[in-house]
Amino acid sequence: ENRNMFAATIPRTLRASFAVRALATEAADASKAAIDKLVKGNKLVVFMKGTPDAPMCGFSRAVVQLLDMHGVQKSQYAAYDVIAHNNLRQGVKVYTDWPTIPQVFFDGEFVGGCDAMMSYHQEGELVKMLDKVGIQSALKDAPAAEKQ
């Protein structure tokens, strides 16, 4: 019981980091089961280079900026740093059969990387995708000019 109280005081991003370490250690080969735990454990998941506060590549930064533009709080999604966990980096690429990072999942389903997220945003689909997972986009009722 005390352990659960302690866990509640740890910031979500730090808990996510511990979860990645535990899963990466548990599954040295980043098995499908280990990746499943990560992608199905949150409604919105981003495998990226770096963290939302310190992205380590332009594509990861662009995905974070898109989420920020839509008003998605960092506490509303799980982000996993694949640079810190190479087994996870390779494992997620095998899991999705997609060669690049970042990789984004909505409700456990792989939806693509940076280019796909940019397209979803430009087409107005990202607002709908966020809505389906219970996240209200700040751009939901914005005029089309603001969404670009």
Short mmCIF file of C-alpha atoms in Angstrom, two decimals:
data_model
loop_
_atom_site.label_atom_id
_atom_site.label_comp_id
_atom_site.label_asym_id
_atom_site.label_seq_id
_atom_site.Cartn_x
_atom_site.Cartn_y
_atom_site.Cartn_z
CA GLU A 1 0.00 0.00 0.00
CA ASN A 2 2.83 2.43 0.82
CA ARG A 3 4.43 1.59 -2.51
CA ASN A 4 1.27 2.67 -4.35
CA MET A 5 1.18 5.96 -2.42
CA PHE A 6 4.82 6.55 -3.35
CA ALA A 7 4.14 5.78 -7.03
CA ALA A 8 1.43 8.44 -7.11
CA THR A 9 3.97 11.10 -6.10
CA ILE A 10 6.36 10.30 -8.94
CA PRO A 11 5.81 12.46 -12.05
CA ARG A 12 4.18 10.54 -14.96
CA THR A 13 7.15 11.02 -17.29
CA LEU A 14 9.49 9.58 -14.67
CA ARG A 15 7.12 6.64 -14.08
CA ALA A 16 7.04 6.07 -17.86
CA SER A 17 10.83 6.06 -17.87
CA PHE A 18 10.88 3.47 -15.08
CA ALA A 19 8.30 1.40 -16.98
CA VAL A 20 10.44 1.45 -20.11
CA ARG A 21 13.53 0.41 -18.15
CA ALA A 22 11.63 -2.40 -16.48
CA LEU A 23 10.11 -3.63 -19.73
CA ALA A 24 13.36 -3.25 -21.66
CA THR A 25 15.14 -5.25 -18.97
CA GLU A 26 12.34 -7.81 -18.76
CA ALA A 27 12.38 -8.34 -22.52
CA ALA A 28 15.92 -7.94 -23.77
CA ASP A 29 14.68 -8.68 -27.25
CA ALA A 30 11.80 -6.16 -26.87
CA SER A 31 9.27 -8.88 -27.55
CA LYS A 32 5.83 -8.30 -28.95
CA ALA A 33 4.36 -8.81 -25.46
CA ALA A 34 6.59 -6.09 -23.98
CA ILE A 35 5.71 -3.62 -26.75
CA ASP A 36 2.01 -4.57 -26.39
CA LYS A 37 2.18 -3.57 -22.71
CA LEU A 38 3.48 -0.15 -23.68
CA VAL A 39 1.16 0.64 -26.60
CA LYS A 40 -1.96 -0.69 -24.91
CA GLY A 41 -1.17 0.89 -21.55
CA ASN A 42 -2.12 4.40 -22.73
CA LYS A 43 -4.57 5.86 -25.23
CA LEU A 44 -1.80 7.85 -26.95
CA VAL A 45 1.78 6.60 -27.16
CA VAL A 46 4.80 8.08 -28.90
CA PHE A 47 8.09 6.23 -29.39
CA MET A 48 10.55 9.00 -30.04
CA LYS A 49 14.18 10.04 -29.96
CA GLY A 50 14.54 11.95 -26.71
CA THR A 51 11.69 13.11 -24.52
CA PRO A 52 8.82 15.57 -25.09
CA ASP A 53 10.78 18.19 -23.14
CA ALA A 54 14.02 17.45 -25.00
CA PRO A 55 13.44 15.84 -28.41
CA MET A 56 16.64 14.54 -30.00
CA CYS A 57 15.61 14.82 -33.66
CA GLY A 58 13.51 17.13 -35.80
CA PHE A 59 10.88 14.50 -36.60
CA SER A 60 10.30 13.71 -32.92
CA ARG A 61 10.22 17.45 -32.19
CA ALA A 62 7.60 17.95 -34.93
CA VAL A 63 5.31 15.28 -33.46
CA VAL A 64 5.58 16.85 -30.00
CA GLN A 65 4.91 20.30 -31.48
CA LEU A 66 1.81 19.01 -33.27
CA LEU A 67 0.51 17.53 -30.03
CA ASP A 68 1.32 20.81 -28.23
CA MET A 69 -0.50 22.79 -30.96
CA HIS A 70 -3.58 20.67 -30.34
CA GLY A 71 -3.32 21.36 -26.62
CA VAL A 72 -2.40 17.78 -25.71
CA GLN A 73 -0.78 17.87 -22.28
CA LYS A 74 2.33 15.76 -21.72
CA SER A 75 0.40 13.95 -18.98
CA GLN A 76 -2.14 12.80 -21.59
CA TYR A 77 0.28 10.61 -23.51
CA ALA A 78 3.13 8.25 -22.87
CA ALA A 79 6.41 9.01 -24.59
CA TYR A 80 9.24 6.49 -24.69
CA ASP A 81 12.81 7.48 -25.46
CA VAL A 82 14.20 4.89 -27.85
CA ILE A 83 17.70 6.38 -27.72
CA ALA A 84 17.97 5.44 -24.06
CA HIS A 85 16.67 1.93 -24.82
CA ASN A 86 18.12 0.51 -28.04
CA ASN A 87 16.31 -2.83 -27.60
CA LEU A 88 13.04 -0.92 -27.50
CA ARG A 89 14.09 1.08 -30.56
CA GLN A 90 14.70 -2.06 -32.59
CA GLY A 91 11.75 -3.91 -31.08
CA VAL A 92 9.16 -1.29 -31.99
CA LYS A 93 10.45 -1.19 -35.58
CA VAL A 94 9.92 -4.95 -35.83
CA TYR A 95 6.55 -4.69 -34.03
CA THR A 96 5.17 -2.22 -36.58
CA ASP A 97 7.27 -3.29 -39.57
CA TRP A 98 8.07 0.40 -39.94
CA PRO A 99 11.73 1.45 -40.17
CA THR A 100 11.68 4.95 -38.70
CA ILE A 101 11.15 6.78 -35.42
CA PRO A 102 8.98 8.49 -34.19
CA GLN A 103 6.10 6.04 -34.11
CA VAL A 104 2.67 7.05 -32.82
CA PHE A 105 -0.12 4.81 -31.49
CA PHE A 106 -3.75 5.68 -30.76
CA ASP A 107 -5.65 3.13 -28.66
CA GLY A 108 -2.98 0.50 -29.29
CA GLU A 109 -3.05 0.99 -33.07
CA PHE A 110 -0.01 2.20 -35.00
CA VAL A 111 -1.01 5.29 -36.99
CA GLY A 112 2.36 6.29 -38.43
CA GLY A 113 5.23 8.66 -37.85
CA CYS A 114 5.92 12.34 -38.35
CA ASP A 115 4.72 12.57 -41.98
CA ALA A 116 1.49 10.74 -41.17
CA MET A 117 0.82 12.94 -38.13
CA MET A 118 1.45 16.05 -40.24
CA SER A 119 -1.02 14.78 -42.86
CA TYR A 120 -3.63 13.94 -40.21
CA HIS A 121 -3.22 17.46 -38.83
CA GLN A 122 -3.46 19.19 -42.23
CA GLU A 123 -6.53 17.16 -43.21
CA GLY A 124 -8.29 17.84 -39.90
CA GLU A 125 -8.19 14.15 -39.00
CA LEU A 126 -5.94 14.60 -35.96
CA VAL A 127 -8.74 16.48 -34.16
CA LYS A 128 -11.03 13.48 -34.74
CA MET A 129 -8.36 10.95 -33.76
CA LEU A 130 -7.71 12.76 -30.49
CA ASP A 131 -11.44 12.99 -29.82
CA LYS A 132 -11.82 9.21 -30.26
CA VAL A 133 -9.33 8.63 -27.44
CA GLY A 134 -10.95 11.21 -25.17
CA ILE A 135 -8.58 14.12 -25.74
CA GLN A 136 -10.17 17.42 -26.75
CA SER A 137 -8.05 19.22 -29.35
CA ALA A 138 -7.55 22.94 -28.78
CA LEU A 139 -8.13 23.26 -32.54
CA LYS A 140 -11.48 21.46 -32.56
CA ASP A 141 -13.54 24.57 -33.27
CA ALA A 142 -10.77 26.72 -34.72
CA PRO A 143 -11.11 28.23 -38.20
CA ALA A 144 -9.21 26.35 -40.93
CA ALA A 145 -6.53 29.06 -41.15
CA GLU A 146 -5.52 28.48 -37.51
CA LYS A 147 -5.15 24.74 -38.03
CA GLN A 148 -2.42 25.11 -40.65
#
